[in-house]
Coordinates of C-alpha atoms in Angstrom, one line a residue:
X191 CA 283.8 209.0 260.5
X192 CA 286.6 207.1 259.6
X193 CA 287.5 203.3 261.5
X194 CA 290.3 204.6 264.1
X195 CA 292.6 204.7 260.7
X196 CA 296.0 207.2 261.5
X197 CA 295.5 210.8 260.6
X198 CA 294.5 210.7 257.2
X199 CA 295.6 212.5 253.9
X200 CA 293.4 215.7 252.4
X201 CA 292.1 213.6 249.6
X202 CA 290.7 210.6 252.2
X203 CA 289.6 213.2 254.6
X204 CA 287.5 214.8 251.4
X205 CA 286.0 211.8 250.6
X206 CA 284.8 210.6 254.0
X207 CA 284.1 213.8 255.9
X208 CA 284.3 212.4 259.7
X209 CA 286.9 211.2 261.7
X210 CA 287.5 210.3 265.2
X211 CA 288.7 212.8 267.3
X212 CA 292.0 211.0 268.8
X213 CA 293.3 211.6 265.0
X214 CA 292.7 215.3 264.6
X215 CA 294.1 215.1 268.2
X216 CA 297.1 213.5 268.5
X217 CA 298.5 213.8 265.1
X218 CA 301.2 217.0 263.8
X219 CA 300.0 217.9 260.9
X220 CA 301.5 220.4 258.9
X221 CA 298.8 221.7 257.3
X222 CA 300.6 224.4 254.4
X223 CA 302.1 221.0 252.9
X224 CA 298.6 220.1 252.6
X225 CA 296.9 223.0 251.0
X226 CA 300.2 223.3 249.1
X227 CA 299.7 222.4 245.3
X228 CA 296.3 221.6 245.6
X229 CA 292.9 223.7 245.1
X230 CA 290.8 222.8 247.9
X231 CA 288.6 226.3 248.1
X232 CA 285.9 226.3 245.5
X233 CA 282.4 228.0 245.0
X234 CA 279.7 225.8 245.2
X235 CA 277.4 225.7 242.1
X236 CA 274.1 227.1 242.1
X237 CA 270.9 226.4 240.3
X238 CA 268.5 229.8 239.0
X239 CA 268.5 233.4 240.6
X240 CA 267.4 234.1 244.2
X241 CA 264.1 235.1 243.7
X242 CA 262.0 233.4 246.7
X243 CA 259.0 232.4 246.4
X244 CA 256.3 231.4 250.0
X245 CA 256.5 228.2 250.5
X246 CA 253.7 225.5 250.7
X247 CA 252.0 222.8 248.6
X248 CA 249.4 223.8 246.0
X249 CA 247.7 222.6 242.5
X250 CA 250.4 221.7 239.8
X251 CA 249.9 225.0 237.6
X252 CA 253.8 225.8 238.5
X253 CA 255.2 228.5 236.1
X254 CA 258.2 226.9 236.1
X255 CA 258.1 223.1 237.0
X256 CA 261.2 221.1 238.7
X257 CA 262.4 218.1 236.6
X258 CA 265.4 215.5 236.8
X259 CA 268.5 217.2 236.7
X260 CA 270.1 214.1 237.3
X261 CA 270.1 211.3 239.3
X262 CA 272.7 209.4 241.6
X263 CA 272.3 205.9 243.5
X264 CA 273.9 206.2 246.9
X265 CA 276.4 204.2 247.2
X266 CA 277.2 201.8 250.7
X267 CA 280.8 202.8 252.4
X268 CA 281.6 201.6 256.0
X269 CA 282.0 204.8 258.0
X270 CA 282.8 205.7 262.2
X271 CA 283.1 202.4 264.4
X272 CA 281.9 199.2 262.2
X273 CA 278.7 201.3 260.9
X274 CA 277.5 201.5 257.0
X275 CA 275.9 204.5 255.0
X276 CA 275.1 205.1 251.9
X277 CA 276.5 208.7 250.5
X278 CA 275.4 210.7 248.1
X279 CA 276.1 214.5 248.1
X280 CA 279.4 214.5 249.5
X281 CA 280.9 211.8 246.5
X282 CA 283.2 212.8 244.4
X283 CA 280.0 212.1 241.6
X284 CA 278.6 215.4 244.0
X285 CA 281.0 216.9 246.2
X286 CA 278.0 219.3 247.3
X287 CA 274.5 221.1 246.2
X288 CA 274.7 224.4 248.1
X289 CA 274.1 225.1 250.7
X290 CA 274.0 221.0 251.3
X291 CA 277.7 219.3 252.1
X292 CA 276.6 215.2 252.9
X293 CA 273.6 213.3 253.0
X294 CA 274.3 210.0 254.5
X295 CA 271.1 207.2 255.1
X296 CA 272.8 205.2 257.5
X297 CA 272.6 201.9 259.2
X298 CA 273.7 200.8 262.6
X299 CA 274.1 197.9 264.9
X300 CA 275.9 198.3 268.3
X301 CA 278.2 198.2 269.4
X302 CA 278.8 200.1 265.5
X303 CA 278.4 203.5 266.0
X304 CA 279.5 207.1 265.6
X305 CA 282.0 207.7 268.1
X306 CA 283.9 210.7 269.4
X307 CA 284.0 213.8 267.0
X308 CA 284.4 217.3 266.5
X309 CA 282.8 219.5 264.1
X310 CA 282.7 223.3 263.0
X311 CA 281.5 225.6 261.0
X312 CA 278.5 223.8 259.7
X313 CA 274.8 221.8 260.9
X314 CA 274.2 218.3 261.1
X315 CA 270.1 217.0 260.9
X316 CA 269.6 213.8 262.1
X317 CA 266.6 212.2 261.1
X318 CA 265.7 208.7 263.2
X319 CA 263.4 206.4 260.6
X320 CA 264.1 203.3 262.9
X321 CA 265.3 202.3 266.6
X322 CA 267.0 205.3 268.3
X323 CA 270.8 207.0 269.0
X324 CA 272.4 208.0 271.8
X325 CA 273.9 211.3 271.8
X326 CA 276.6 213.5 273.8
X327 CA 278.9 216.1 273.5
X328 CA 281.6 217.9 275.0
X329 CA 279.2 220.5 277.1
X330 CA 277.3 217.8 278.9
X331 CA 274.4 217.9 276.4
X332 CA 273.0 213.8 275.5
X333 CA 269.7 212.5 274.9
X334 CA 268.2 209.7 273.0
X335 CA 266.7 210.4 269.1
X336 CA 264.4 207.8 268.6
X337 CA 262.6 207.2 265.3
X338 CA 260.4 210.0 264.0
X339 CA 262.6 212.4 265.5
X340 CA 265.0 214.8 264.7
X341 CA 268.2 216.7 266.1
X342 CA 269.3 219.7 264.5
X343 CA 272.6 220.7 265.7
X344 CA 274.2 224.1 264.8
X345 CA 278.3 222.8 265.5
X346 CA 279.0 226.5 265.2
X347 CA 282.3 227.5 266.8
X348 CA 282.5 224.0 267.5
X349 CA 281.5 220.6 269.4
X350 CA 282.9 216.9 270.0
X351 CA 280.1 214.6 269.9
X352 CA 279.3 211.0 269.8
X353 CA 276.9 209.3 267.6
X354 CA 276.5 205.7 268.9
X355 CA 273.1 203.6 268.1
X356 CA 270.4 201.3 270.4
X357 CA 272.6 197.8 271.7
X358 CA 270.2 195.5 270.0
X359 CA 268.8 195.9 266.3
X360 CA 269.5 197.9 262.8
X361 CA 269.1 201.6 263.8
X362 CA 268.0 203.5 260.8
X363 CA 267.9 207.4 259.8
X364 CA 269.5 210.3 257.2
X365 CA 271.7 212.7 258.0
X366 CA 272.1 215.8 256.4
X367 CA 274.9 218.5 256.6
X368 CA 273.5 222.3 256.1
X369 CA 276.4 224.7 255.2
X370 CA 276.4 228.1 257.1
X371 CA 277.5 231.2 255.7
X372 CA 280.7 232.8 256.9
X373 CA 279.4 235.6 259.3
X374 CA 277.5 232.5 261.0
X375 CA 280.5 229.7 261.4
X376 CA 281.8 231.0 264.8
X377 CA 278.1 231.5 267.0
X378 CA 277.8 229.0 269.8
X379 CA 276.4 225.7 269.5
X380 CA 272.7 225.4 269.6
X381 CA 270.1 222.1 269.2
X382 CA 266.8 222.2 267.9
X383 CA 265.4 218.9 269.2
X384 CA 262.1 217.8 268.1
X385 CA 260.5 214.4 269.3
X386 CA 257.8 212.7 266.5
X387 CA 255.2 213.9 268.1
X388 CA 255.9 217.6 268.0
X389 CA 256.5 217.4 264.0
X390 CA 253.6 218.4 261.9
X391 CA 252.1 215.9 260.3
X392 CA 249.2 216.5 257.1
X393 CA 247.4 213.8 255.3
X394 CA 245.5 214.5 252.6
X395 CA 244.3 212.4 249.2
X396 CA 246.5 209.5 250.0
X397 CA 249.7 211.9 250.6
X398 CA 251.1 211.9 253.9
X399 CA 253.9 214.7 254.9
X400 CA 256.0 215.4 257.8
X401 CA 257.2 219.1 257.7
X402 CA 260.7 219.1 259.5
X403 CA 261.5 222.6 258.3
X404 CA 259.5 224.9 255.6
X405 CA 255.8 224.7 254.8
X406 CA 254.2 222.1 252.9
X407 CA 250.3 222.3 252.8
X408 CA 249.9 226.1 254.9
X409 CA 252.0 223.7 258.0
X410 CA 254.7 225.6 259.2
X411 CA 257.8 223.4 261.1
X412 CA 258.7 225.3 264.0
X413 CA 262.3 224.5 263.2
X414 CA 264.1 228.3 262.5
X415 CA 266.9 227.5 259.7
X416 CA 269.9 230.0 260.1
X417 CA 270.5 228.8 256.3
X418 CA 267.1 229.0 254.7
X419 CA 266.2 225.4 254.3
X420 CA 263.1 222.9 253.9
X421 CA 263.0 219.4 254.9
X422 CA 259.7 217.5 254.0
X423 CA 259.0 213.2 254.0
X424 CA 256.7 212.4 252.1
X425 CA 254.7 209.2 252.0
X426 CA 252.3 208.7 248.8
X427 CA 250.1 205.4 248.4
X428 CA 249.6 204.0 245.5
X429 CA 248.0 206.1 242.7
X430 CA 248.3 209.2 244.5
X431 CA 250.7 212.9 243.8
X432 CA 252.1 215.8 245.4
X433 CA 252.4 219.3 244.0
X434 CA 255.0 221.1 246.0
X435 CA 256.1 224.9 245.7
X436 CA 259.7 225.2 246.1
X437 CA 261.3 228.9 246.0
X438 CA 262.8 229.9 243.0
X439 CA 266.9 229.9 242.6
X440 CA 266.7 227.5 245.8
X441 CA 268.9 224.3 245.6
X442 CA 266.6 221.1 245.6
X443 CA 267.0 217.1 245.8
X444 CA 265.6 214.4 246.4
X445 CA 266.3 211.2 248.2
X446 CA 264.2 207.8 247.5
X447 CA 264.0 205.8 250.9
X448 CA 261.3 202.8 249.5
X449 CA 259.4 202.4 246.3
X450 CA 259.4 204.2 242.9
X451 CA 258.4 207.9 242.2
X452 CA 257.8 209.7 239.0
X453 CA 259.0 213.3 239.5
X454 CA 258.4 216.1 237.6
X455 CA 256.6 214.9 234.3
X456 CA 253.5 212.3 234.6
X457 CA 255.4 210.7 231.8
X458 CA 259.1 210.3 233.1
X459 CA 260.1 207.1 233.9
X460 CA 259.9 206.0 237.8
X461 CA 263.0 206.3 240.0
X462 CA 263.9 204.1 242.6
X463 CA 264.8 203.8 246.3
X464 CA 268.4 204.4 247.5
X465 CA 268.5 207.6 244.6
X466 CA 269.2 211.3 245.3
X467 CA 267.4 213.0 242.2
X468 CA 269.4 216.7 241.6
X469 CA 266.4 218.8 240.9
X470 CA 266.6 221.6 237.9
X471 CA 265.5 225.7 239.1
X472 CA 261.9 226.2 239.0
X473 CA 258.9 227.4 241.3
X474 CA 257.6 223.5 241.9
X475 CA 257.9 220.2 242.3
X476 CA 255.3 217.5 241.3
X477 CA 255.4 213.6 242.3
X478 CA 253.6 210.0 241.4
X479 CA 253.2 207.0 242.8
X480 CA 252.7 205.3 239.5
X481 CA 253.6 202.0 241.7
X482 CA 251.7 199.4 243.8
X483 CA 253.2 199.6 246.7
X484 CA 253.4 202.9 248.9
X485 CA 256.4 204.9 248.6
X486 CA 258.7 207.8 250.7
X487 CA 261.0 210.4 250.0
X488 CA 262.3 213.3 251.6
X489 CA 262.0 216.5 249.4
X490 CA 265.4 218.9 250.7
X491 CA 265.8 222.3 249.4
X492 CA 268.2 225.9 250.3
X493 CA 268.9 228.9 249.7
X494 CA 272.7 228.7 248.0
X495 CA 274.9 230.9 250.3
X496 CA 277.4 231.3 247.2
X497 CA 280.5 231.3 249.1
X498 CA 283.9 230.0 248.8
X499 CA 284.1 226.4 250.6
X500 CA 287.2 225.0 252.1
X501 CA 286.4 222.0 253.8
X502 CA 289.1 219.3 256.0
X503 CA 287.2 216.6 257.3
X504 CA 284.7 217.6 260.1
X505 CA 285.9 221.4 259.6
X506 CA 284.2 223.5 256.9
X507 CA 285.2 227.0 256.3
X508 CA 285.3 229.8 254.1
X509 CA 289.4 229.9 253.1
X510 CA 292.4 227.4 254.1
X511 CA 293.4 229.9 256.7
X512 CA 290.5 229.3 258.6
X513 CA 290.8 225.5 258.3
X514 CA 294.3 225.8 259.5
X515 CA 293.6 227.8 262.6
X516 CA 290.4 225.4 263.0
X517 CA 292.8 222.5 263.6
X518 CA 295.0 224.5 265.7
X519 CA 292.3 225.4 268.1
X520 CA 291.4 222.2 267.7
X521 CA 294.5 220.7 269.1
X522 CA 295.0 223.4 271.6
X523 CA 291.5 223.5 273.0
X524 CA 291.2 226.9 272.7
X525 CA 288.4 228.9 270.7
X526 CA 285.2 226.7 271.2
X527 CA 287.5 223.3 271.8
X528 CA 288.4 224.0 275.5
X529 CA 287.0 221.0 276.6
X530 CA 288.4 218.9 274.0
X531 CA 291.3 217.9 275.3
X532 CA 290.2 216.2 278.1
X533 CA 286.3 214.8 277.3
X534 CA 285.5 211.3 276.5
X535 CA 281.7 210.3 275.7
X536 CA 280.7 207.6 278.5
X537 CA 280.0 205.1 275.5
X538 CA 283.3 205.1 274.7
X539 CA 284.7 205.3 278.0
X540 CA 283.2 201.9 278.7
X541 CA 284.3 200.7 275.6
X542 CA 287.7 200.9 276.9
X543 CA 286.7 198.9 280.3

């Protein structure tokens, strides 16, 4: 989501992976002299084997326990219309963590927004913490994701969408991009919408947990993940842990989002809000709230689809090929993008009033 900027080079694109759509649309771009000279197609690294183990939380006799890999403190970037996030995967300190390409925790004001954008080959999760959004797209799809909720939107072949956030007041929330394997890049766009309500929610011994995809405690989300995936917030008063079973050779992080958590060891020091903590391979994760104040964090892990990734802003794809016919189709409102050409979201339609 770049600020209206002219089409930008490969190496800006990389870093900030959005970009409005007039760019992508009105610019030549002759993408060969892009890929030319440069190695943009890489396999993403992957932690342990593939074994899988069931989900779900139980006692902290793991066989193999998680621990700090390493940690990273998001850092704030302006990003789309006058908006700020704070990045972590998706730097250049952590390109990605297949099957995960960008988690942003983001904060908005209107009119600062997300505005018109297209994307393919990939999923966005939005997850509203505070105030609400206003989406639309292309097919005539828009609703409102207010806090506690959460949009998960399979782009597929493709969509243009707009992002933009409540008029009055910080809006609040994480999104997180979910890779999909080749043979899935091309289906048509789908939503999984879920309001707060419809979420499962445990509490137990001072730990609270909202299951947005997986299994944590024998509660299964009803969200199906195309990419295997699990998406749990937890909320731990003071004094209290969390054993959670994570399967084996699955990809797993962490983001802070308020107060300090020991993870892994009882004895590792505390980490604090605003860090993504890279988890190492292992069957389960525990967590302490050594603090005294309560404390949340999101617990994200995936099956690695170990595949080549070429990605080009909002376009992510197995080889440059691809990319380049992306943008192509893209331009040409053809393949998935027929309505491209033509659609503008009614937020940014009065904008222009």
């Amino acid at each position: 989501m770049l600020r209206g900027s002219p089409f930008p080079s490969f190496k800006s694109i990389s870093r900030a992976p959005m970009f409005p759509a007039s760019a992508l649309r009105s610019s030549v771009v002759n993408l060969r002299s892009v890929f030319s000279g440069r190695v943009v197609s890489q396999r993403s690294t992957s932690v342990g084997s593939s074994v899988v183990r069931a989900m779900g939380s139980v006692a902290g006799d793991f066989k193999q326990p998680r621990e700090v890999r390493r940690k990273l403190l998001s850092q704030a970037q302006p990003e789309g219309d006058g908006a700020t996030v704070r990045r972590s995967i998706g730097r250049p300190e952590l390109k990605q963590l297949d099957p995960f390409l960008l988690l942003d925790y983001f904060e908005a004001a209107g009119p600062a927004g997300f505005p018109d954008h297209p994307h393919r080959g990939f999923e966005t999760v939005t997850y509203m913490l505070q105030g609400y959004f206003q989406h639309e797209d292309f097919a005539g799809h828009k609703g409102i994701i207010e806090a506690g909720d959460v949009q998960w939107m399979t782009a597929g072949r493709g969509i243009v969408h707009s992002e933009m956030p409540a008029p009055t007041g910080v809006q609040r929330g994480l999104q997180l991009w979910v890779n999909l394997a080749g043979k899935d890049k091309m289906i048509e766009p789908n939503y999984q919408e879920l309001k707060a309500s419809d979420i499962p929610r445990v509490k137990k011994d001072g730990v609270e947990v909202v299951v947005i995809a997986g299994e944590s405690y024998g509660i299964k989300s009803p969200v199906f993940t195309r990419t295997p995936t699990m998406y749990l917030d937890f909320y731990l008063q003071p004094g209290a842990s969390v054993h959670q079973a994570i399967p084996e050779g699955w990809n797993a992080f962490t983001f802070i989002i308020k107060g300090n958590v020991v993870f892994g060891k009882e004895d590792a020091q505390p980490i604090t809000e605003s860090h993504t903590v890279v988890l190492s391979d292992g069957d389960g994760l525990s967590a302490w709230n050594k603090g005294t104040e309560p404390a949340q964090f999101v617990l994200v892990g995936g099956q690695p689809l170990n595949e080549p990734v070429v990605q080009y802003g909002p376009f992510v794809m197995n080889t440059q090929a691809q990319i380049m016919e992306t943008v192509r189709d893209y331009q040409l409102g053809r393949n998935g993008f027929e309505r491209a050409p033509s659609w503008r979201s009614e937020a940014k339609s009065k904008s222009r009033r």
